[in-house]
């Protein structure tokens, strides 16, 4: 994978550190939810994002904290394939996934997330704007422990794209240059535009 784009060697945080981070996030999330700081904008629902590997997926939810804009922006893309979820079970997962909101909105640096339905290969993606690439990396490595409980082995991955706003990444040419140069099977993380 492309190390410059933040997709180099990837691994979960050690279990103790990851689960402490997740627990702190859940506590913070309930405070944020209770104060009405978490929003579910509808403007991008149904938008289809294509990726440089030739796959595409539809946005089925967006979650924002406050304005949804970061001071030190970076884009984070997370990918996984659920274990033993087929057919109609995908629709159930998409409905149920709202309950997973406390697992991310309380992490330091979270600003917004596009939830993408499963693509042609059965992979789910989250496309985030995060405040600070180090914070995004910490979240992705903590989340790995949670995803490992429900995901196919070897299907979890993430990419951190520093200094790039999420909406700029999904709207036009990004860090890899010309996206019209053909499919790149390793570029599951690189949005090639929205429709």
Tab-separated table of C-alpha atoms in Angstrom:
chain	number	residue	atom	x	y	z
A	1	UNK	CA	0.000	0.000	0.000
A	2	UNK	CA	1.012	3.613	-0.476
A	3	UNK	CA	2.762	4.767	2.710
A	4	UNK	CA	2.582	8.467	1.713
A	5	UNK	CA	-1.192	8.284	1.744
A	6	UNK	CA	-1.153	6.813	5.234
A	7	UNK	CA	-1.819	3.235	4.168
A	8	UNK	CA	1.566	1.779	5.145
A	9	UNK	CA	1.980	-0.912	7.784
A	10	UNK	CA	-1.273	-1.217	9.691
A	11	UNK	CA	-2.091	-2.874	12.952
A	12	UNK	CA	-4.458	-2.544	15.857
A	13	UNK	CA	-3.412	-0.802	19.033
A	14	UNK	CA	-2.511	-3.195	21.852
A	15	UNK	CA	-5.769	-4.498	23.376
A	16	UNK	CA	-5.539	-2.573	26.665
A	17	UNK	CA	-4.845	0.775	24.984
A	18	UNK	CA	-7.514	0.226	22.334
A	19	UNK	CA	-10.272	-0.767	24.742
A	20	UNK	CA	-9.431	2.112	27.125
A	21	UNK	CA	-9.734	4.520	24.180
A	22	UNK	CA	-13.049	2.993	23.111
A	23	UNK	CA	-14.405	3.192	26.678
A	24	UNK	CA	-13.391	6.867	26.995
A	25	UNK	CA	-14.988	7.540	23.612
A	26	UNK	CA	-18.291	5.969	24.664
A	27	UNK	CA	-18.434	8.139	27.802
A	28	UNK	CA	-17.674	11.292	25.797
A	29	UNK	CA	-20.192	10.269	23.135
A	30	UNK	CA	-23.082	10.118	25.576
A	31	UNK	CA	-22.232	13.618	26.810
A	32	UNK	CA	-22.120	14.923	23.209
A	33	UNK	CA	-25.373	13.156	22.306
A	34	UNK	CA	-27.041	14.482	25.457
A	35	UNK	CA	-26.006	18.046	24.591
A	36	UNK	CA	-27.393	17.732	21.052
A	37	UNK	CA	-23.972	18.211	19.413
A	38	UNK	CA	-24.324	15.199	17.070
A	39	UNK	CA	-26.241	15.730	13.835
A	40	UNK	CA	-27.409	13.484	10.975
A	41	UNK	CA	-27.532	15.713	7.871
A	42	UNK	CA	-29.559	14.340	4.963
A	43	UNK	CA	-27.952	16.258	2.085
A	44	UNK	CA	-25.612	13.474	0.925
A	45	UNK	CA	-27.913	10.486	1.482
A	46	UNK	CA	-28.059	8.341	-1.639
A	47	UNK	CA	-24.905	9.867	-3.145
A	48	UNK	CA	-22.788	7.185	-4.820
A	49	UNK	CA	-19.008	7.351	-4.370
A	50	UNK	CA	-16.717	5.578	-6.811
A	51	UNK	CA	-13.212	4.455	-5.893
A	52	UNK	CA	-9.997	4.047	-7.860
A	53	UNK	CA	-10.287	0.237	-7.618
A	54	UNK	CA	-13.464	0.364	-9.744
A	55	UNK	CA	-15.934	-0.233	-6.914
A	56	UNK	CA	-18.654	2.119	-5.735
A	57	UNK	CA	-20.939	2.483	-2.742
A	58	UNK	CA	-23.933	4.579	-1.724
A	59	UNK	CA	-23.939	6.949	1.274
A	60	UNK	CA	-26.641	5.745	3.663
A	61	UNK	CA	-25.933	8.045	6.613
A	62	UNK	CA	-23.855	11.054	7.586
A	63	UNK	CA	-22.870	11.953	11.127
A	64	UNK	CA	-21.417	15.349	12.081
A	65	UNK	CA	-20.168	16.782	15.330
A	66	UNK	CA	-20.810	20.511	15.543
A	67	UNK	CA	-19.943	22.127	12.201
A	68	UNK	CA	-18.299	18.940	10.900
A	69	UNK	CA	-15.197	20.900	9.855
A	70	UNK	CA	-11.693	20.303	11.196
A	71	UNK	CA	-9.033	22.924	11.999
A	72	UNK	CA	-6.215	20.540	10.954
A	73	UNK	CA	-8.173	18.522	8.384
A	74	UNK	CA	-7.398	15.060	7.170
A	75	UNK	CA	-9.489	12.449	5.447
A	76	UNK	CA	-9.709	8.979	6.941
A	77	UNK	CA	-11.107	6.046	4.956
A	78	UNK	CA	-11.837	2.799	6.822
A	79	UNK	CA	-12.799	-0.444	5.089
A	80	UNK	CA	-13.979	-3.859	6.339
A	81	UNK	CA	-16.061	-6.837	5.245
A	82	UNK	CA	-18.568	-8.209	7.743
A	83	UNK	CA	-18.354	-11.879	8.633
A	84	UNK	CA	-21.376	-14.030	7.646
A	85	UNK	CA	-23.521	-11.096	6.480
A	86	UNK	CA	-25.241	-11.776	3.147
A	87	UNK	CA	-28.383	-10.703	1.299
A	88	UNK	CA	-31.028	-9.011	3.435
A	89	UNK	CA	-28.744	-9.023	6.457
A	90	UNK	CA	-26.944	-6.021	4.912
A	91	UNK	CA	-30.119	-3.920	5.232
A	92	UNK	CA	-30.449	-4.983	8.881
A	93	UNK	CA	-26.824	-4.037	9.528
A	94	UNK	CA	-27.305	-0.590	7.990
A	95	UNK	CA	-30.288	0.095	10.271
A	96	UNK	CA	-28.573	-1.311	13.356
A	97	UNK	CA	-25.314	0.544	12.679
A	98	UNK	CA	-26.794	3.789	14.032
A	99	UNK	CA	-26.307	2.193	17.459
A	100	UNK	CA	-22.545	2.183	16.760
A	101	UNK	CA	-22.389	6.003	16.813
A	102	UNK	CA	-21.039	6.114	20.421
A	103	UNK	CA	-18.043	4.078	19.218
A	104	UNK	CA	-16.600	7.016	17.253
A	105	UNK	CA	-18.153	10.470	17.870
A	106	UNK	CA	-16.419	10.829	21.243
A	107	UNK	CA	-12.909	10.167	19.918
A	108	UNK	CA	-10.750	13.310	20.039
A	109	UNK	CA	-10.644	14.914	16.597
A	110	UNK	CA	-13.804	13.410	15.105
A	111	UNK	CA	-15.707	15.907	12.954
A	112	UNK	CA	-17.799	13.992	10.397
A	113	UNK	CA	-18.396	10.604	8.790
A	114	UNK	CA	-20.053	9.358	5.618
A	115	UNK	CA	-21.352	5.815	6.118
A	116	UNK	CA	-21.154	3.827	2.885
A	117	UNK	CA	-23.218	0.724	2.145
A	118	UNK	CA	-21.488	-2.456	1.014
A	119	UNK	CA	-19.786	-2.235	-2.378
A	120	UNK	CA	-19.699	-4.826	-5.175
A	121	UNK	CA	-17.190	-6.870	-3.136
A	122	UNK	CA	-19.228	-6.740	0.084
A	123	UNK	CA	-16.931	-4.169	1.737
A	124	UNK	CA	-18.195	-1.331	3.917
A	125	UNK	CA	-16.368	1.977	4.109
A	126	UNK	CA	-16.485	4.988	6.376
A	127	UNK	CA	-15.141	8.226	4.894
A	128	UNK	CA	-14.331	10.692	7.661
A	129	UNK	CA	-13.049	14.196	8.144
A	130	UNK	CA	-10.799	14.175	11.180
A	131	UNK	CA	-9.035	16.967	13.044
A	132	UNK	CA	-5.377	15.891	12.981
A	133	UNK	CA	-3.856	12.874	11.231
A	134	UNK	CA	-2.347	11.466	14.449
A	135	UNK	CA	-5.791	11.472	16.053
A	136	UNK	CA	-7.275	9.789	12.966
A	137	UNK	CA	-4.584	7.089	13.097
A	138	UNK	CA	-5.225	6.512	16.815
A	139	UNK	CA	-8.955	6.139	16.168
A	140	UNK	CA	-8.435	3.732	13.240
A	141	UNK	CA	-6.066	1.551	15.267
A	142	UNK	CA	-8.507	1.513	18.226
A	143	UNK	CA	-11.514	0.815	15.977
A	144	UNK	CA	-9.629	-2.160	14.516
A	145	UNK	CA	-10.224	-4.065	17.790
A	146	UNK	CA	-13.983	-3.462	17.553
A	147	UNK	CA	-14.162	-4.350	13.846
A	148	UNK	CA	-12.140	-7.527	14.383
A	149	UNK	CA	-15.048	-8.896	16.450
A	150	UNK	CA	-17.421	-8.830	13.448
A	151	UNK	CA	-15.232	-8.667	10.327
A	152	UNK	CA	-13.648	-11.242	8.052
A	153	UNK	CA	-10.012	-11.844	8.881
A	154	UNK	CA	-7.728	-9.694	6.741
A	155	UNK	CA	-10.502	-7.393	5.512
A	156	UNK	CA	-9.824	-4.382	7.767
A	157	UNK	CA	-7.831	-1.462	6.395
A	158	UNK	CA	-7.580	2.293	6.677
A	159	UNK	CA	-5.960	5.250	4.950
A	160	UNK	CA	-5.116	8.623	6.466
A	161	UNK	CA	-4.843	11.488	3.969
A	162	UNK	CA	-3.280	14.449	5.822
A	163	UNK	CA	-4.106	18.071	5.013
A	164	UNK	CA	-7.097	17.098	2.857
A	165	UNK	CA	-10.725	17.871	3.615
A	166	UNK	CA	-13.036	14.935	3.049
A	167	UNK	CA	-15.340	16.837	0.723
A	168	UNK	CA	-12.401	17.866	-1.484
A	169	UNK	CA	-11.176	14.252	-1.651
A	170	UNK	CA	-14.563	12.848	-2.673
A	171	UNK	CA	-15.267	15.644	-5.172
A	172	UNK	CA	-12.232	15.739	-7.414
A	173	UNK	CA	-8.697	14.613	-8.239
A	174	UNK	CA	-6.764	13.956	-5.076
A	175	UNK	CA	-3.442	12.769	-3.776
A	176	UNK	CA	-2.895	10.132	-6.465
A	177	UNK	CA	-3.225	12.617	-9.311
A	178	UNK	CA	-5.174	11.619	-12.437
A	179	UNK	CA	-7.912	9.164	-11.504
A	180	UNK	CA	-8.730	8.483	-15.138
A	181	UNK	CA	-5.598	6.410	-15.599
A	182	UNK	CA	-7.423	3.120	-14.994
A	183	UNK	CA	-8.329	0.888	-12.093
A	184	UNK	CA	-5.902	0.252	-9.279
A	185	UNK	CA	-7.007	-2.772	-7.259
A	186	UNK	CA	-4.932	-1.571	-4.294
A	187	UNK	CA	-6.598	1.847	-4.216
A	188	UNK	CA	-9.794	0.808	-2.407
A	189	UNK	CA	-9.303	3.898	-0.219
A	190	UNK	CA	-9.064	6.518	-2.977
A	191	UNK	CA	-12.400	8.132	-3.902
A	192	UNK	CA	-12.667	8.790	-7.623
A	193	UNK	CA	-15.694	11.064	-7.308
A	194	UNK	CA	-19.318	11.160	-6.275
A	195	UNK	CA	-22.473	10.921	-8.344
